[in-house]
């Protein structure tokens, strides 16, 4: 059990956190033929875009209502109207998904009201394009909150009760800490049980790094609105990460689809639980492939525990990812000596460490130093801290801008767990200190004693010389 | 604030401005942004870009997490010493600050930074939300300066007042108002110059510095690449100044001429001819201000040798690059300055952007490229991503040189691309830089990867369709 504290500093140094609207827009990128847009000044969008480009090394569709000083004071109705019409004309997306920002929230724009007016006024021009809005001020919560709210907004906009259920169909609601590869892996697991998954949002279709046949200004893939509309006919919803509880329960409330939230799917026991659940759900036995992978994971755990066991991990991540990493490390025998996160979450209290702090990377660095951490696990922004601490950095989560392959990192299922712990072990192995002759100097007293206990007796010997 | 912006807009030395009517001038350079069709940076971004290369200063962003959390550590401006500028500082304001004002938090943040990091100065950046709620950063900075006995400099350029370019100038104003002229150098020489508007991206300043060193010319202050607070503070003692980019910090150059009688010229480090001109101009200005006139002869001698060396090295690529077609999409600033180097290497420039070029720039491009009026198709005002994609896909160009924003258009078209914007990782300044640029183009064009990615999949060829 961990006590949850909040950094009492006035100034955040080396932020771990990213903003809510960016998290929301990131979720919208998992919807097919969609144009995500921030309602705010253009800098916010530009920063978010650059961040995601650097992470994925992919073109990122993201628009702005381009608010300025004057339009902010007057209210953003006109800018939203223009933006929506512009986007419709240029890209004709199936969905325009809008997230507010600190600026427009501070002004107090009634975007829901604006949108009702706009949709009425331009019903014809906007035919064939849906609009979804989510309120995400920058000064509240973090990236993960924005993602959760966006998925909830999608459920509320598109899910309706279905007259009949499709006994093979399940919904999959991934948290923002899942990579496109993670989503792919999960889908494959589900399909291996003879089920079929509707993923919302599905980044594995849009941000998995592929070369499309043609150029498109909107998202490159992802779940379609038609699929979202069919979610009410599923037999169950599987949500990953506590942050997804709200969207999963909303689905249950709206369409009566029972939900199961897995707080993580990394670690032997966690994946076992998924396998059991899918067996129940589908009536099919665990496929041979996963029985074999389970054996491989066990073997990797045995191999890796020599290196990970007893080692001190400092982890900085958003709550659901932190929860996943900390428990997995703990299960491998590591000690989580420092944990820092970005926003409140029910998972924090259950972390396997003494305390967890809602803070920044400076806090993580300070704590890592104080507790003599041996490995730092956080996003790429931890690189300066790791260099100063002289310990390896295991880049995990977003942004990962100084490495390639961010979308193909796999961390869940038996296979992903195996990859994750192997990486940890390898990093620790590489950082292994090779012993040198001067590593274990005798204390001067001992050396002196060995010389006949001469020291401190006034014999005039220089004990410092003895250890040189 | 608005008086300051008006002042910056009316900048008489801006070529752009001179071409405008009085009415146009009033409007300033904030072109109305088009909502839903824009995604440039904001004024805050611009101010930060301009000032952050002052490496020993703590740069504190006053606003919600979006402004700094989504953007820090994302530039390649390089330092030869302190790395404090790479630390992200932000007040990360919360909902309560929005309601009650964030000035207290700001003041405390400044104190924390000074206590923990003891920088020579703190720069405080205003952002949209804190501007909107009326936080008076000037007042807080003044109070903090008095209280802590250290310069605390307000940079008033909230994002929503305009684009990046305006932000550059507002950042420069902060230096003029609060920094320049506040300290004295230990000694001065007749060979002291300032370089203004050079950010030392990827270390480009260091490609030029050896040339100046060789001539005995001292960079008293580079504003702001690899700059130190003190250097900027005593920069008013330089004999002459070079302005690298008129679009970003011309106000510094002109106002320093007015206030301290430091003559300046606009020069460029890009392109061989331009580099030589720049050296000549620096020498000429220094001699006019009293430096011994043997400097002129020494400069010519250096130019002769360096140019010869550069052209020789570039020509050695000719056989490999002859006839290859280049599409050059830059911010448009001075794109002509690299055209001649590309031509010398045998490359054909099939298109160059002129979006931000002045009339004069355009004439120069025509002249260098030997274009007639009808050829203006080669000068591209604004190209949509779709057009760029088509152009590359149809192989009307063999390689695209552009900023990171459009890189994926080229890559998705399976065509080579080279980064020549601010996020680039290679240095392209001076004689060295131009040779380097040609080398990079050669590397990109001849990478065997292109042939491989363009190969059809086995199932797309007759042998595999089972038809045979
Ligand atoms: S537009 Fe405003 S709120 Fe957005 S990043 Fe720029 S300064 Fe910050």
XYZ file of N, CA and C in Angstrom, chain A residues 9-15 17-19 22 41-43 45-47 49-51 53-54 57-59 63-69 72-73 79 82-83 86-87 90 102-103 106-107 138-140 210-215 217 361-362 381 383-384 401, chain B residues 32-42 44-45 60 64-74 86-95 98 105 108-109 112-113 116-117 128-129 132-133 159-161 163 385-386 389 393 405 408-409 412 414:
360
model
N 5.726 21.842 -4.320
C 6.488 22.899 -4.977
C 5.543 23.816 -5.761
N 5.930 25.063 -5.886
C 5.154 25.976 -6.717
C 5.527 25.771 -8.180
N 6.790 25.425 -8.408
C 7.298 25.351 -9.775
C 7.577 23.906 -10.164
N 6.962 23.464 -11.232
C 7.263 22.126 -11.737
C 8.554 22.191 -12.545
N 9.470 21.279 -12.246
C 10.748 21.272 -12.945
C 10.856 19.985 -13.755
N 11.104 20.091 -15.014
C 11.141 18.947 -15.912
C 9.835 18.155 -15.835
N 8.808 18.669 -16.463
C 7.492 18.049 -16.350
C 7.480 16.595 -16.809
N 4.344 15.387 -16.820
C 2.952 15.447 -17.257
C 2.781 16.072 -18.638
N 1.790 15.600 -19.356
C 1.354 16.272 -20.579
C -0.118 16.633 -20.403
N -0.626 17.452 -21.322
C -1.915 18.063 -21.041
C -3.108 17.192 -21.417
N -4.438 17.120 -25.157
C -3.597 16.298 -26.025
C -3.971 14.826 -25.866
N -5.800 28.360 -28.934
C -4.863 29.100 -29.753
C -3.957 28.106 -30.463
N -3.367 28.518 -31.586
C -2.737 27.500 -32.416
C -1.477 26.873 -31.834
N -0.855 27.544 -30.888
C 0.375 26.988 -30.319
C 0.156 25.658 -29.639
N -1.934 23.302 -30.321
C -2.026 22.253 -31.323
C -0.654 21.948 -31.909
N 0.077 23.014 -32.186
C 1.389 22.840 -32.787
C 2.309 22.039 -31.863
N 2.296 22.358 -30.576
C 3.127 21.608 -29.637
C 2.711 20.146 -29.566
N 1.131 18.405 -31.775
C 1.437 17.753 -33.038
C 2.912 17.358 -33.105
N 3.758 18.299 -32.744
C 5.196 18.018 -32.790
C 5.545 16.872 -31.848
N 4.922 16.881 -30.677
C 5.203 15.828 -29.706
C 4.856 14.451 -30.261
N 4.423 13.628 -33.434
C 5.274 13.332 -34.595
C 6.612 12.778 -34.132
N 7.166 13.399 -33.114
C 8.473 12.946 -32.634
C 8.377 11.550 -32.030
N 6.985 9.245 -35.343
C 7.633 9.452 -36.643
C 6.601 9.220 -37.748
N 5.444 9.796 -37.562
C 4.345 9.668 -38.517
C 3.675 11.026 -38.669
N 3.003 11.210 -39.787
C 2.187 12.407 -39.932
C 1.042 12.317 -38.928
N -5.950 19.564 -35.766
C -6.284 20.920 -36.187
C -6.542 21.845 -35.010
N -6.649 23.107 -35.318
C -6.854 24.106 -34.274
C -7.941 25.085 -34.699
N -8.635 25.649 -33.721
C -9.593 26.700 -34.063
C -8.880 28.046 -34.150
N -7.583 28.052 -33.912
C -6.756 29.249 -34.107
C -7.328 30.487 -33.423
N -7.603 30.370 -32.146
C -8.118 31.511 -31.396
C -7.013 32.547 -31.206
N -7.384 33.820 -31.266
C -6.420 34.858 -30.920
C -6.993 35.710 -29.800
N -6.284 36.776 -29.489
C -6.683 37.602 -28.357
C -8.135 38.071 -28.507
N -10.857 35.320 -28.553
C -11.032 34.758 -27.224
C -11.988 35.600 -26.404
N -11.789 36.900 -26.476
C -12.657 37.786 -25.700
C -14.106 37.698 -26.216
N -14.976 30.972 -34.721
C -13.808 30.173 -35.080
C -14.139 28.691 -35.213
N -16.062 28.284 -38.509
C -15.162 28.346 -39.658
C -14.294 27.095 -39.757
N -13.781 26.673 -38.605
C -12.878 25.521 -38.582
C -13.593 24.279 -39.091
N -14.248 24.553 -42.786
C -12.977 24.407 -43.481
C -12.518 22.960 -43.576
N -12.580 22.286 -42.441
C -12.134 20.899 -42.385
C -13.037 20.027 -43.248
N -12.047 20.641 -46.884
C -10.734 20.162 -47.306
C -10.571 18.655 -47.171
N -7.106 25.165 -22.107
C -7.155 26.070 -20.966
C -7.705 27.432 -21.350
N -7.285 27.906 -22.497
C -7.686 29.248 -22.925
C -9.196 29.364 -23.060
N -11.046 28.929 -19.759
C -10.948 30.086 -18.872
C -11.953 31.142 -19.309
N -12.064 31.306 -20.619
C -13.046 32.253 -21.144
C -14.460 31.750 -20.872
N -6.576 22.536 -19.776
C -5.181 22.145 -19.545
C -4.796 22.149 -18.077
N -5.459 23.000 -17.299
C -5.019 23.179 -15.915
C -5.667 22.188 -14.952
N -6.345 21.193 -15.494
C -6.922 20.141 -14.662
C -6.416 18.805 -15.203
N 2.579 2.420 -40.999
C 2.522 1.699 -42.257
C 2.440 2.693 -43.406
N 2.671 2.217 -44.597
C 2.649 3.096 -45.759
C 1.354 2.877 -46.524
N 0.481 3.859 -46.503
C -0.807 3.684 -47.178
C -0.642 3.879 -48.682
N -1.631 3.469 -49.418
C -1.545 3.591 -50.873
C -1.678 5.046 -51.315
N -2.476 5.788 -50.585
C -2.706 7.172 -50.979
C -2.534 8.119 -49.832
N -2.377 9.370 -50.169
C -2.218 10.365 -49.128
C -3.567 10.774 -48.561
N -5.331 13.390 -45.474
C -5.072 14.380 -44.433
C -5.671 13.995 -43.078
N 9.599 15.328 -12.949
C 10.809 14.509 -13.066
C 11.913 14.953 -12.115
N 11.864 16.205 -11.675
C 12.834 16.622 -10.663
C 12.595 15.833 -9.380
N 11.866 12.009 -21.642
C 12.313 13.190 -20.919
C 13.162 12.836 -19.700
N 15.820 11.314 -19.872
C 17.198 11.049 -20.301
C 18.235 11.914 -19.590
N 17.871 13.175 -19.327
C 18.850 14.031 -18.652
C 19.066 13.562 -17.215
N 10.865 10.050 -27.892
C 11.280 10.726 -29.121
C 12.713 10.428 -29.522
N -4.520 36.944 -40.470
C -5.583 36.228 -39.771
C -5.438 34.735 -40.040
N -5.377 33.972 -38.982
C -5.197 32.552 -39.168
C -6.522 31.933 -39.517
N -6.429 30.888 -40.286
C -7.654 30.283 -40.717
C -7.949 29.088 -39.826
N -9.041 29.163 -39.050
C -9.355 28.050 -38.153
C -9.576 26.771 -38.951
N -9.071 25.680 -38.465
C -9.261 24.414 -39.166
C -8.317 24.236 -40.325
N -7.412 25.177 -40.532
C -6.466 25.016 -41.629
C -5.128 25.630 -41.273
N -4.799 25.602 -39.993
C -3.535 26.197 -39.570
C -2.942 25.363 -38.453
N -1.667 25.331 -38.372
C -1.071 24.629 -37.245
C 0.344 25.079 -36.984
N 0.572 26.363 -37.002
C 1.900 26.869 -36.684
C 2.041 27.052 -35.188
N 3.219 27.471 -34.770
C 3.428 27.710 -33.353
C 2.795 29.030 -32.943
N 2.808 29.297 -31.640
C 2.208 30.527 -31.135
C 3.306 31.519 -30.761
N 4.174 32.627 -27.874
C 4.965 32.121 -26.759
C 6.075 31.205 -27.279
N 5.696 30.323 -28.182
C 6.651 29.416 -28.809
C 7.794 30.225 -29.426
N 11.392 29.977 -17.227
C 10.212 29.552 -16.469
C 8.928 29.915 -17.217
N -0.598 26.779 -17.663
C -0.944 25.378 -17.440
C 0.046 24.463 -18.152
N -0.075 23.174 -17.916
C 0.958 22.239 -18.359
C 1.130 22.206 -19.869
N 0.092 22.556 -20.623
C 0.163 22.422 -22.080
C 1.391 23.101 -22.665
N 1.650 24.343 -22.223
C 2.662 25.142 -22.900
C 4.067 24.562 -22.751
N 4.425 24.093 -21.566
C 5.767 23.551 -21.391
C 5.768 22.023 -21.401
N 4.776 21.427 -20.735
C 4.753 19.966 -20.615
C 4.729 19.264 -21.957
N 4.057 19.863 -22.928
C 3.970 19.207 -24.227
C 5.153 19.545 -25.133
N 6.011 20.444 -24.686
C 6.987 20.938 -25.658
C 8.442 20.958 -25.226
N 8.725 20.736 -23.960
C 10.104 21.012 -23.537
C 11.107 20.001 -24.110
N 12.339 20.447 -24.149
C 13.433 19.615 -24.637
C 13.187 19.162 -26.076
N 12.670 20.056 -26.928
C 12.398 19.611 -28.291
C 13.194 20.351 -29.359
N 18.052 23.493 -20.791
C 17.314 22.296 -21.193
C 16.391 21.795 -20.090
N 16.480 22.409 -18.922
C 15.584 22.023 -17.834
C 14.236 22.701 -18.052
N 13.169 21.928 -17.958
C 11.839 22.509 -18.152
C 11.297 23.054 -16.838
N 11.050 24.355 -16.772
C 10.450 24.944 -15.568
C 9.062 25.472 -15.917
N 8.060 25.092 -15.162
C 6.733 25.664 -15.403
C 5.946 25.753 -14.106
N 5.093 26.775 -14.022
C 4.267 26.900 -12.821
C 3.132 25.883 -12.849
N 2.866 25.276 -13.995
C 1.846 24.228 -14.090
C 0.624 24.589 -13.249
N -0.003 25.688 -13.570
C -1.083 26.195 -12.716
C -2.290 25.256 -12.716
N -3.044 25.302 -11.644
C -4.226 24.442 -11.548
C -5.502 25.283 -11.516
N -6.602 24.614 -11.311
C -7.897 25.283 -11.368
C -7.999 26.451 -10.368
N -6.402 29.482 -11.562
C -7.186 30.155 -12.600
C -8.236 31.052 -11.944
N 1.876 31.859 -7.005
C 2.594 30.651 -7.398
C 3.827 31.014 -8.229
N 6.595 32.305 -5.931
C 7.210 31.187 -5.205
C 8.085 30.356 -6.128
N 7.607 30.190 -7.362
C 8.375 29.395 -8.322
C 9.734 30.034 -8.575
N 11.958 29.366 -5.672
C 12.449 27.987 -5.664
C 13.590 27.795 -6.655
N 13.411 28.354 -7.832
C 14.447 28.195 -8.861
C 15.753 28.845 -8.414
N 17.345 26.771 -5.647
C 17.862 25.451 -6.045
C 18.937 25.512 -7.120
N 18.777 26.447 -8.056
C 19.652 26.403 -9.240
C 20.584 27.606 -9.370
N -1.148 32.036 -22.611
C -2.530 32.478 -22.840
C -3.375 32.556 -21.567
N -3.432 31.443 -20.844
C -4.368 31.401 -19.723
C -3.993 32.415 -18.653
N -4.906 35.803 -19.762
C -6.349 36.012 -19.750
C -6.868 36.276 -18.336
N -6.298 35.594 -17.349
C -6.786 35.827 -15.981
C -6.127 37.071 -15.386
N 0.619 33.123 -26.189
C 0.392 32.512 -27.493
C -0.632 33.184 -28.366
N -1.726 33.611 -27.773
C -2.834 34.070 -28.617
C -2.652 35.448 -29.251
N -1.563 36.145 -28.946
C -1.403 37.450 -29.590
C -0.921 37.303 -31.030
N 1.450 34.710 -34.183
C 2.251 33.548 -34.541
C 3.676 33.616 -33.976
N -0.313 19.586 -49.027
C 0.336 18.288 -48.864
C -0.007 17.338 -50.012
N -1.252 17.419 -50.453
C -1.673 16.532 -51.539
C -0.845 16.767 -52.805
N 2.676 15.463 -52.357
C 2.657 14.010 -52.462
C 2.616 13.586 -53.925
N 5.329 11.427 -55.815
C 4.870 10.117 -56.251
C 5.088 9.959 -57.753
N 7.614 18.970 -40.675
C 6.181 18.869 -40.839
C 5.782 18.065 -42.081
N 6.702 13.304 -43.730
C 5.995 12.035 -43.955
C 5.301 12.000 -45.296
N 5.079 13.186 -45.844
C 4.506 13.216 -47.182
C 5.493 12.555 -48.127
N 5.952 8.712 -47.164
C 4.825 7.868 -47.558
C 4.792 7.703 -49.075
N 7.380 7.191 -50.583
C 8.599 6.393 -50.765
C 9.681 7.169 -51.505
